[in-house]
Amino acid sequence: MKRTLLTLLMAGPLVLAQGGDDDGPGRGVARLSLMNGDVSVRRGDSGDWVAAAINAPLMVEDRVLTGGGSRSEVQFDYFHRLRLAEDSEVRLSELEYRKYQIQIARGTVTLSALKGGDAQIELSTPGAAVRPLAHGQYRVTVRTDGAVEITVRKGEAEVFTPSGSEKLKPGKTMVVRLTGEGSQF
């Protein structure tokens, strides 16, 4: 009896320590790390719009919406954050361990990818998909006319459109316009 109790007491802390890895495989959760102004979240599981709250968990299919003059930041892990400017809307379409896909419906977002992070990230828009190839800062705007403006401030990204793909170097901006024959950039 004493031996069993001693074994359980010794093994207990090991089991608890293994369960504390929040960034491990199967995580599937991001969080709203910053917000200023009118920010709402539409829950993917229920479709309900709720007022956003700092540190609120965000799941796959959730949407984040910022109002006029408002801002917010979604944190995926220690290395990756997405800032939403005013009048922006994004949908978190994939949240897996080191694999994130964000659909930008409208507005401007800036992705910050810090050195040391190795996640695969895709920023999808109606006219293009942007995949960062290195740590850096990437700004994507879905304009009201439907055009998509992509700026690589630091790093390098690959931009995919129905017409093809192209790499975008630091300090460069690309505008993708949807036309009757596809997209132009």
Short mmCIF file of C-alpha atoms in Angstrom, two decimals:
data_model
loop_
_atom_site.label_atom_id
_atom_site.label_comp_id
_atom_site.label_asym_id
_atom_site.label_seq_id
_atom_site.Cartn_x
_atom_site.Cartn_y
_atom_site.Cartn_z
CA MET A 1 0.00 0.00 0.00
CA LYS A 2 2.80 2.40 0.92
CA ARG A 3 4.62 1.52 -2.28
CA THR A 4 1.54 2.27 -4.44
CA LEU A 5 0.94 5.57 -2.66
CA LEU A 6 4.59 6.56 -3.08
CA THR A 7 4.46 5.70 -6.79
CA LEU A 8 1.33 7.82 -7.28
CA LEU A 9 2.83 10.75 -5.41
CA MET A 10 6.00 10.59 -7.52
CA ALA A 11 4.17 10.19 -10.86
CA GLY A 12 1.49 12.84 -10.20
CA PRO A 13 3.70 15.89 -10.87
CA LEU A 14 5.00 14.31 -14.09
CA VAL A 15 1.50 13.80 -15.44
CA LEU A 16 0.50 17.37 -14.55
CA ALA A 17 3.66 18.81 -16.13
CA GLN A 18 2.93 17.05 -19.41
CA GLY A 19 -0.55 18.59 -19.64
CA GLY A 20 0.73 22.18 -19.40
CA ASP A 21 1.91 22.63 -23.01
CA ASP A 22 -0.55 25.20 -24.39
CA ASP A 23 1.27 25.48 -27.73
CA GLY A 24 1.42 21.75 -28.39
CA PRO A 25 -0.20 19.74 -31.18
CA GLY A 26 -3.97 19.87 -31.39
CA ARG A 27 -4.21 23.27 -29.71
CA GLY A 28 -6.70 24.84 -32.16
CA VAL A 29 -7.15 28.08 -30.22
CA ALA A 30 -6.04 31.66 -30.77
CA ARG A 31 -6.80 34.58 -28.46
CA LEU A 32 -7.84 38.20 -28.73
CA SER A 33 -4.76 39.81 -27.19
CA LEU A 34 -5.52 43.52 -27.73
CA MET A 35 -8.53 45.62 -28.60
CA ASN A 36 -9.54 49.24 -28.71
CA GLY A 37 -13.04 50.41 -29.56
CA ASP A 38 -15.95 48.41 -30.97
CA VAL A 39 -14.78 44.83 -31.61
CA SER A 40 -17.14 41.88 -32.08
CA VAL A 41 -16.70 38.14 -32.48
CA ARG A 42 -19.07 35.88 -34.37
CA ARG A 43 -18.82 32.39 -32.94
CA GLY A 44 -18.34 29.77 -35.63
CA ASP A 45 -20.18 27.08 -33.69
CA SER A 46 -23.34 29.07 -32.94
CA GLY A 47 -23.31 32.02 -35.34
CA ASP A 48 -23.91 34.41 -32.42
CA TRP A 49 -22.29 37.84 -32.45
CA VAL A 50 -20.78 38.70 -29.06
CA ALA A 51 -18.81 41.66 -27.74
CA ALA A 52 -15.11 40.84 -27.83
CA ALA A 53 -13.08 40.59 -24.64
CA ILE A 54 -9.33 40.62 -24.02
CA ASN A 55 -7.86 37.11 -23.79
CA ALA A 56 -11.08 35.58 -25.11
CA PRO A 57 -10.38 32.28 -26.88
CA LEU A 58 -10.96 32.21 -30.63
CA MET A 59 -11.73 28.94 -32.39
CA VAL A 60 -11.88 27.71 -35.98
CA GLU A 61 -14.66 29.45 -37.96
CA ASP A 62 -14.84 32.41 -35.56
CA ARG A 63 -14.96 35.86 -37.16
CA VAL A 64 -13.46 39.02 -35.70
CA LEU A 65 -14.94 42.37 -36.75
CA THR A 66 -13.66 45.85 -35.91
CA GLY A 67 -15.88 48.92 -36.15
CA GLY A 68 -14.98 52.46 -37.22
CA GLY A 69 -12.01 53.82 -35.28
CA SER A 70 -11.44 50.41 -33.64
CA ARG A 71 -8.48 48.03 -33.61
CA SER A 72 -7.75 44.53 -32.39
CA GLU A 73 -5.01 41.91 -32.32
CA VAL A 74 -5.31 38.14 -32.61
CA GLN A 75 -2.43 36.13 -31.16
CA PHE A 76 -1.90 32.64 -32.60
CA ASP A 77 1.22 31.71 -30.64
CA TYR A 78 4.23 33.50 -29.17
CA PHE A 79 5.63 34.29 -32.64
CA HIS A 80 2.55 35.21 -34.72
CA ARG A 81 0.07 38.06 -34.30
CA LEU A 82 -2.51 39.57 -36.63
CA ARG A 83 -3.57 43.20 -36.15
CA LEU A 84 -6.88 44.35 -37.58
CA ALA A 85 -7.35 48.00 -38.49
CA GLU A 86 -10.72 49.75 -38.32
CA ASP A 87 -13.64 48.38 -40.37
CA SER A 88 -11.97 45.01 -40.90
CA GLU A 89 -13.32 41.47 -40.79
CA VAL A 90 -11.44 38.18 -40.71
CA ARG A 91 -12.44 34.54 -40.36
CA LEU A 92 -10.17 31.99 -38.70
CA SER A 93 -10.57 29.10 -41.13
CA GLU A 94 -7.74 26.90 -39.85
CA LEU A 95 -6.08 26.80 -36.44
CA GLU A 96 -3.81 23.81 -36.11
CA TYR A 97 -0.45 23.44 -34.42
CA ARG A 98 1.90 25.69 -36.44
CA LYS A 99 -0.64 25.99 -39.27
CA TYR A 100 -2.98 28.98 -39.51
CA GLN A 101 -5.27 30.17 -42.29
CA ILE A 102 -7.02 33.50 -42.03
CA GLN A 103 -9.62 34.70 -44.52
CA ILE A 104 -9.79 38.46 -44.89
CA ALA A 105 -13.27 39.59 -45.93
CA ARG A 106 -12.58 43.33 -45.80
CA GLY A 107 -10.29 45.95 -44.36
CA THR A 108 -6.61 45.97 -43.47
CA VAL A 109 -4.61 43.46 -41.44
CA THR A 110 -0.93 43.29 -40.53
CA LEU A 111 0.68 39.96 -39.74
CA SER A 112 3.79 40.02 -37.54
CA ALA A 113 5.89 36.85 -37.67
CA LEU A 114 8.78 36.95 -35.20
CA LYS A 115 12.11 35.22 -35.72
CA GLY A 116 12.03 31.70 -34.33
CA GLY A 117 8.47 30.89 -35.39
CA ASP A 118 8.07 28.21 -38.04
CA ALA A 119 4.31 28.11 -38.60
CA GLN A 120 2.74 27.85 -42.04
CA ILE A 121 0.44 30.83 -42.44
CA GLU A 122 -1.87 31.80 -45.25
CA LEU A 123 -3.77 35.07 -45.52
CA SER A 124 -6.61 34.44 -47.98
CA THR A 125 -8.59 37.15 -49.75
CA PRO A 126 -11.20 37.04 -52.53
CA GLY A 127 -8.47 37.67 -55.14
CA ALA A 128 -5.21 36.30 -53.73
CA ALA A 129 -3.57 34.18 -51.07
CA VAL A 130 -0.43 35.38 -49.28
CA ARG A 131 2.05 32.97 -47.70
CA PRO A 132 4.92 34.48 -45.72
CA LEU A 133 8.22 32.74 -46.44
CA ALA A 134 10.21 34.26 -43.56
CA HIS A 135 9.75 36.18 -40.34
CA GLY A 136 8.68 39.77 -40.96
CA GLN A 137 5.67 42.05 -41.32
CA TYR A 138 3.00 41.63 -43.96
CA ARG A 139 0.12 44.02 -44.61
CA VAL A 140 -2.94 43.02 -46.63
CA THR A 141 -5.84 45.31 -47.53
CA VAL A 142 -9.07 44.20 -49.19
CA ARG A 143 -10.28 47.46 -50.68
CA THR A 144 -13.90 48.45 -51.22
CA ASP A 145 -13.46 48.13 -55.02
CA GLY A 146 -12.45 44.46 -54.54
CA ALA A 147 -8.76 44.99 -55.24
CA VAL A 148 -6.24 43.48 -52.82
CA GLU A 149 -3.15 45.44 -51.80
CA ILE A 150 -0.26 43.39 -50.37
CA THR A 151 2.83 44.99 -48.80
CA VAL A 152 5.86 43.18 -47.44
CA ARG A 153 7.47 45.50 -44.91
CA LYS A 154 10.04 42.93 -43.74
CA GLY A 155 10.50 39.35 -44.87
CA GLU A 156 9.39 37.74 -48.11
CA ALA A 157 6.03 36.37 -49.24
CA GLU A 158 4.62 34.33 -52.06
CA VAL A 159 1.38 35.63 -53.54
CA PHE A 160 -0.95 33.19 -55.30
CA THR A 161 -3.72 34.28 -57.68
CA PRO A 162 -5.80 32.41 -60.27
CA SER A 163 -3.38 33.84 -62.86
CA GLY A 164 -0.21 32.53 -61.21
CA SER A 165 2.14 33.24 -58.34
CA GLU A 166 4.86 35.72 -57.59
CA LYS A 167 7.32 36.37 -54.77
CA LEU A 168 7.18 39.73 -53.07
CA LYS A 169 10.38 41.14 -51.56
CA PRO A 170 10.76 43.51 -48.57
CA GLY A 171 9.57 47.07 -49.18
CA LYS A 172 7.44 46.07 -52.18
CA THR A 173 3.68 46.37 -52.72
CA MET A 174 1.49 44.44 -55.13
CA VAL A 175 -2.09 45.28 -56.10
CA VAL A 176 -4.25 42.40 -57.33
CA ARG A 177 -7.38 43.32 -59.27
CA LEU A 178 -10.10 40.87 -60.19
CA THR A 179 -11.14 41.11 -63.83
CA GLY A 180 -13.45 39.12 -66.08
CA GLU A 181 -10.52 36.91 -67.13
CA GLY A 182 -9.21 36.30 -63.60
CA SER A 183 -6.84 38.49 -61.66
CA GLN A 184 -4.15 40.98 -62.63
CA PHE A 185 -1.12 41.96 -60.58
#
